[in-house]
Amino acid sequence: METEAADTEAVIRRAAASDADAVAGVWLRSFAAALPEVRRAHTDEEVRAWFREVVVPGRAGHETWVAAVDGTIVGMVVLNGTELDQLYLDPHWRGRGIGDRLVHLAKHHRRDGLALWTFQANAPARRFYERHGFVAAEHTDGRGNEEREPDVRYVWRP
C-alpha cells in the first residue's frame, strides 16, 4: 500500500441512490488494481447494475457507506448482516487512513463481530484486515466463489 499523508478531508456517510455508479466505479478500479490476475466473474455493466439495483438501495440486507472527498466517492464499505461484504478504495486514495476509518465504522455498527472473505492472493488486503484484528478462520480452494479463486475467511470478535 502507498504511504501518504493521513486522511483529514474524507466525509463518511450513508450512500444515496445517486452514488451507485460512483460506488461501482470505485469497486471496478480497485479490483483491477489489486487483483489484475484474478478473473472477474461479471462484466463492468453487470457490476454497475448490481450496485445500482441491489447494493446501494439496500436490498437483501446491504448497508452501504461511502467516503467522499470534495464530493467525489473515493471509498466504500458494504455491510450485510454480520458480513463486511465489500471494502474498496480508489487506488489513488490507498494509504491515507480512509480504509481504517471504514473498518472502524463497520466495527462500530457491528459491535458483536464481523466476518469477511478475501482472496488468498490479495496479500495487502490480508495484512490490512489482520492489522485490524481480523483472524483467518478458513481457507478454501475457490470452488465456493464465482471467480474460482482460493480465498480466506476472516473473523473479528470484540
PDB file of C-alpha atoms in Angstrom:
ATOM      1  CA  MET A   1       0.000   0.000   0.000  1.00  0.00           C
ATOM      2  CA  GLU A   2       1.066   3.542  -0.627  1.00  0.00           C
ATOM      3  CA  THR A   3       2.070   5.599   2.365  1.00  0.00           C
ATOM      4  CA  GLU A   4       0.888   9.163   2.041  1.00  0.00           C
ATOM      5  CA  ALA A   5      -0.402  11.836   4.350  1.00  0.00           C
ATOM      6  CA  ALA A   6      -3.212  10.779   6.638  1.00  0.00           C
ATOM      7  CA  ASP A   7      -6.760  11.450   5.513  1.00  0.00           C
ATOM      8  CA  THR A   8      -8.281  14.567   7.019  1.00  0.00           C
ATOM      9  CA  GLU A   9     -10.741  15.526   4.323  1.00  0.00           C
ATOM     10  CA  ALA A  10     -12.916  12.476   3.615  1.00  0.00           C
ATOM     11  CA  VAL A  11     -16.544  12.604   4.692  1.00  0.00           C
ATOM     12  CA  ILE A  12     -18.033   9.227   5.642  1.00  0.00           C
ATOM     13  CA  ARG A  13     -21.781   8.958   5.041  1.00  0.00           C
ATOM     14  CA  ARG A  14     -24.510   6.530   4.005  1.00  0.00           C
ATOM     15  CA  ALA A  15     -24.674   6.031   0.270  1.00  0.00           C
ATOM     16  CA  ALA A  16     -27.534   7.626  -1.647  1.00  0.00           C
ATOM     17  CA  ALA A  17     -29.102   6.160  -4.783  1.00  0.00           C
ATOM     18  CA  SER A  18     -27.270   8.787  -6.826  1.00  0.00           C
ATOM     19  CA  ASP A  19     -23.939   7.349  -5.589  1.00  0.00           C
ATOM     20  CA  ALA A  20     -24.419   3.895  -7.120  1.00  0.00           C
ATOM     21  CA  ASP A  21     -22.423   4.440 -10.313  1.00  0.00           C
ATOM     22  CA  ALA A  22     -19.562   6.100  -8.433  1.00  0.00           C
ATOM     23  CA  VAL A  23     -19.512   3.249  -5.883  1.00  0.00           C
ATOM     24  CA  ALA A  24     -19.377   0.710  -8.698  1.00  0.00           C
ATOM     25  CA  GLY A  25     -16.562   2.698 -10.308  1.00  0.00           C
ATOM     26  CA  VAL A  26     -14.528   2.532  -7.097  1.00  0.00           C
ATOM     27  CA  TRP A  27     -15.104  -1.241  -6.970  1.00  0.00           C
ATOM     28  CA  LEU A  28     -14.070  -1.708 -10.604  1.00  0.00           C
ATOM     29  CA  ARG A  29     -10.897   0.417 -10.354  1.00  0.00           C
ATOM     30  CA  SER A  30      -9.869  -1.108  -7.052  1.00  0.00           C
ATOM     31  CA  PHE A  31     -10.434  -4.696  -8.172  1.00  0.00           C
ATOM     32  CA  ALA A  32      -8.453  -4.105 -11.376  1.00  0.00           C
ATOM     33  CA  ALA A  33      -5.537  -2.527  -9.486  1.00  0.00           C
ATOM     34  CA  ALA A  34      -5.406  -5.003  -6.592  1.00  0.00           C
ATOM     35  CA  LEU A  35      -6.216  -8.237  -8.410  1.00  0.00           C
ATOM     36  CA  PRO A  36      -5.180  -7.996 -12.071  1.00  0.00           C
ATOM     37  CA  GLU A  37      -4.543 -11.756 -12.215  1.00  0.00           C
ATOM     38  CA  VAL A  38      -8.000 -12.706 -10.890  1.00  0.00           C
ATOM     39  CA  ARG A  39     -10.676 -13.420 -13.488  1.00  0.00           C
ATOM     40  CA  ARG A  40     -13.748 -11.279 -12.825  1.00  0.00           C
ATOM     41  CA  ALA A  41     -16.997 -13.208 -12.952  1.00  0.00           C
ATOM     42  CA  HIS A  42     -19.094 -10.253 -14.196  1.00  0.00           C
ATOM     43  CA  THR A  43     -18.823  -7.544 -16.834  1.00  0.00           C
ATOM     44  CA  ASP A  44     -18.484  -3.883 -15.890  1.00  0.00           C
ATOM     45  CA  GLU A  45     -22.148  -3.315 -16.712  1.00  0.00           C
ATOM     46  CA  GLU A  46     -23.267  -6.267 -14.572  1.00  0.00           C
ATOM     47  CA  VAL A  47     -21.225  -4.900 -11.655  1.00  0.00           C
ATOM     48  CA  ARG A  48     -22.734  -1.427 -12.141  1.00  0.00           C
ATOM     49  CA  ALA A  49     -26.270  -2.876 -12.295  1.00  0.00           C
ATOM     50  CA  TRP A  50     -25.688  -4.915  -9.111  1.00  0.00           C
ATOM     51  CA  PHE A  51     -24.578  -1.826  -7.200  1.00  0.00           C
ATOM     52  CA  ARG A  52     -27.383   0.296  -8.694  1.00  0.00           C
ATOM     53  CA  GLU A  53     -30.221  -2.214  -8.219  1.00  0.00           C
ATOM     54  CA  VAL A  54     -29.197  -4.263  -5.164  1.00  0.00           C
ATOM     55  CA  VAL A  55     -26.323  -2.986  -3.055  1.00  0.00           C
ATOM     56  CA  VAL A  56     -26.809   0.781  -2.777  1.00  0.00           C
ATOM     57  CA  PRO A  57     -30.622   0.645  -2.441  1.00  0.00           C
ATOM     58  CA  GLY A  58     -30.124  -1.778   0.481  1.00  0.00           C
ATOM     59  CA  ARG A  59     -31.880  -4.789  -0.995  1.00  0.00           C
ATOM     60  CA  ALA A  60     -31.064  -8.193   0.513  1.00  0.00           C
ATOM     61  CA  GLY A  61     -29.782  -6.530   3.693  1.00  0.00           C
ATOM     62  CA  HIS A  62     -26.967  -4.452   2.186  1.00  0.00           C
ATOM     63  CA  GLU A  63     -25.951  -1.283   4.040  1.00  0.00           C
ATOM     64  CA  THR A  64     -23.570   0.898   2.019  1.00  0.00           C
ATOM     65  CA  TRP A  65     -21.374   3.677   3.367  1.00  0.00           C
ATOM     66  CA  VAL A  66     -19.103   5.878   1.275  1.00  0.00           C
ATOM     67  CA  ALA A  67     -16.045   8.039   1.803  1.00  0.00           C
ATOM     68  CA  ALA A  68     -16.182  11.224  -0.250  1.00  0.00           C
ATOM     69  CA  VAL A  69     -13.558  13.910  -0.796  1.00  0.00           C
ATOM     70  CA  ASP A  70     -14.800  17.162  -2.253  1.00  0.00           C
ATOM     71  CA  GLY A  71     -17.975  15.352  -3.300  1.00  0.00           C
ATOM     72  CA  THR A  72     -16.138  12.534  -5.120  1.00  0.00           C
ATOM     73  CA  ILE A  73     -16.615   8.967  -3.871  1.00  0.00           C
ATOM     74  CA  VAL A  74     -13.157   7.532  -3.103  1.00  0.00           C
ATOM     75  CA  GLY A  75     -14.056   4.535  -0.929  1.00  0.00           C
ATOM     76  CA  MET A  76     -16.903   2.357   0.193  1.00  0.00           C
ATOM     77  CA  VAL A  77     -17.853  -0.307   2.681  1.00  0.00           C
ATOM     78  CA  VAL A  78     -20.870  -2.590   2.464  1.00  0.00           C
ATOM     79  CA  LEU A  79     -22.250  -4.418   5.475  1.00  0.00           C
ATOM     80  CA  ASN A  80     -24.699  -7.285   5.111  1.00  0.00           C
ATOM     81  CA  GLY A  81     -25.760  -8.643   8.469  1.00  0.00           C
ATOM     82  CA  THR A  82     -22.536  -9.591  10.248  1.00  0.00           C
ATOM     83  CA  GLU A  83     -20.609  -9.701   6.962  1.00  0.00           C
ATOM     84  CA  LEU A  84     -18.227  -6.992   5.909  1.00  0.00           C
ATOM     85  CA  ASP A  85     -19.321  -7.696   2.361  1.00  0.00           C
ATOM     86  CA  GLN A  86     -17.241  -5.146   0.436  1.00  0.00           C
ATOM     87  CA  LEU A  87     -14.489  -2.669   1.299  1.00  0.00           C
ATOM     88  CA  TYR A  88     -12.805  -0.941  -1.611  1.00  0.00           C
ATOM     89  CA  LEU A  89     -10.821   2.254  -2.088  1.00  0.00           C
ATOM     90  CA  ASP A  90      -9.987   4.075  -5.268  1.00  0.00           C
ATOM     91  CA  PRO A  91      -6.333   3.084  -5.854  1.00  0.00           C
ATOM     92  CA  HIS A  92      -5.135   6.702  -5.651  1.00  0.00           C
ATOM     93  CA  TRP A  93      -6.600   7.010  -2.142  1.00  0.00           C
ATOM     94  CA  ARG A  94      -4.979   3.960  -0.535  1.00  0.00           C
ATOM     95  CA  GLY A  95      -2.678   4.524   2.404  1.00  0.00           C
ATOM     96  CA  ARG A  96      -4.384   7.705   3.607  1.00  0.00           C
ATOM     97  CA  GLY A  97      -6.391   6.308   6.532  1.00  0.00           C
ATOM     98  CA  ILE A  98      -9.729   6.083   4.745  1.00  0.00           C
ATOM     99  CA  GLY A  99      -9.812   2.267   4.858  1.00  0.00           C
ATOM    100  CA  ASP A 100      -9.014   2.429   8.578  1.00  0.00           C
ATOM    101  CA  ARG A 101     -11.972   4.769   9.099  1.00  0.00           C
ATOM    102  CA  LEU A 102     -14.298   2.489   7.110  1.00  0.00           C
ATOM    103  CA  VAL A 103     -13.279  -0.578   9.151  1.00  0.00           C
ATOM    104  CA  HIS A 104     -13.783   1.403  12.358  1.00  0.00           C
ATOM    105  CA  LEU A 105     -17.271   2.372  11.158  1.00  0.00           C
ATOM    106  CA  ALA A 106     -18.066  -1.274  10.356  1.00  0.00           C
ATOM    107  CA  LYS A 107     -16.933  -2.403  13.816  1.00  0.00           C
ATOM    108  CA  HIS A 108     -18.955   0.390  15.436  1.00  0.00           C
ATOM    109  CA  HIS A 109     -22.105  -0.747  13.618  1.00  0.00           C
ATOM    110  CA  ARG A 110     -21.462  -4.465  14.225  1.00  0.00           C
ATOM    111  CA  ARG A 111     -20.222  -4.466  17.804  1.00  0.00           C
ATOM    112  CA  ASP A 112     -20.794  -8.219  18.234  1.00  0.00           C
ATOM    113  CA  GLY A 113     -18.366  -9.079  15.448  1.00  0.00           C
ATOM    114  CA  LEU A 114     -17.790  -9.250  11.729  1.00  0.00           C
ATOM    115  CA  ALA A 115     -16.652 -11.759   9.145  1.00  0.00           C
ATOM    116  CA  LEU A 116     -15.438 -11.333   5.581  1.00  0.00           C
ATOM    117  CA  TRP A 117     -13.926 -13.141   2.616  1.00  0.00           C
ATOM    118  CA  THR A 118     -10.908 -12.025   0.633  1.00  0.00           C
ATOM    119  CA  PHE A 119      -8.816 -13.755  -1.981  1.00  0.00           C
ATOM    120  CA  GLN A 120      -5.701 -15.528  -0.730  1.00  0.00           C
ATOM    121  CA  ALA A 121      -3.743 -13.765  -3.479  1.00  0.00           C
ATOM    122  CA  ASN A 122      -4.647 -10.328  -2.069  1.00  0.00           C
ATOM    123  CA  ALA A 123      -1.747 -10.045   0.389  1.00  0.00           C
ATOM    124  CA  PRO A 124      -2.188  -6.281   1.023  1.00  0.00           C
ATOM    125  CA  ALA A 125      -5.850  -6.791   1.978  1.00  0.00           C
ATOM    126  CA  ARG A 126      -4.955  -9.713   4.213  1.00  0.00           C
ATOM    127  CA  ARG A 127      -2.322  -7.637   6.046  1.00  0.00           C
ATOM    128  CA  PHE A 128      -4.821  -4.768   6.354  1.00  0.00           C
ATOM    129  CA  TYR A 129      -7.522  -6.952   7.932  1.00  0.00           C
ATOM    130  CA  GLU A 130      -5.040  -8.700  10.223  1.00  0.00           C
ATOM    131  CA  ARG A 131      -3.769  -5.307  11.394  1.00  0.00           C
ATOM    132  CA  HIS A 132      -7.373  -4.515  12.310  1.00  0.00           C
ATOM    133  CA  GLY A 133      -7.757  -7.622  14.461  1.00  0.00           C
ATOM    134  CA  PHE A 134      -9.346  -9.990  11.951  1.00  0.00           C
ATOM    135  CA  VAL A 135      -8.166 -13.601  12.245  1.00  0.00           C
ATOM    136  CA  ALA A 136      -8.070 -16.126   9.404  1.00  0.00           C
ATOM    137  CA  ALA A 137     -10.674 -18.775  10.208  1.00  0.00           C
ATOM    138  CA  GLU A 138     -10.980 -20.764   6.977  1.00  0.00           C
ATOM    139  CA  HIS A 139      -9.105 -21.209   3.701  1.00  0.00           C
ATOM    140  CA  THR A 140     -10.782 -22.590   0.578  1.00  0.00           C
ATOM    141  CA  ASP A 141      -9.732 -23.697  -2.878  1.00  0.00           C
ATOM    142  CA  GLY A 142     -12.145 -21.228  -4.501  1.00  0.00           C
ATOM    143  CA  ARG A 143     -14.856 -23.666  -5.517  1.00  0.00           C
ATOM    144  CA  GLY A 144     -17.365 -21.633  -3.484  1.00  0.00           C
ATOM    145  CA  ASN A 145     -16.878 -18.289  -5.225  1.00  0.00           C
ATOM    146  CA  GLU A 146     -17.742 -17.109  -8.717  1.00  0.00           C
ATOM    147  CA  GLU A 147     -14.146 -16.343  -9.635  1.00  0.00           C
ATOM    148  CA  ARG A 148     -12.984 -19.850  -8.650  1.00  0.00           C
ATOM    149  CA  GLU A 149     -10.092 -18.204  -6.817  1.00  0.00           C
ATOM    150  CA  PRO A 150      -8.733 -19.558  -3.485  1.00  0.00           C
ATOM    151  CA  ASP A 151      -9.999 -17.361  -0.675  1.00  0.00           C
ATOM    152  CA  VAL A 152      -9.781 -16.920   3.061  1.00  0.00           C
ATOM    153  CA  ARG A 153     -12.469 -16.134   5.614  1.00  0.00           C
ATOM    154  CA  TYR A 154     -11.565 -13.641   8.316  1.00  0.00           C
ATOM    155  CA  VAL A 155     -13.412 -13.122  11.582  1.00  0.00           C
ATOM    156  CA  TRP A 156     -13.271 -10.247  14.066  1.00  0.00           C
ATOM    157  CA  ARG A 157     -14.687 -10.614  17.565  1.00  0.00           C
ATOM    158  CA  PRO A 158     -14.524  -7.738  20.052  1.00  0.00           C
TER     159      PRO A 158
END
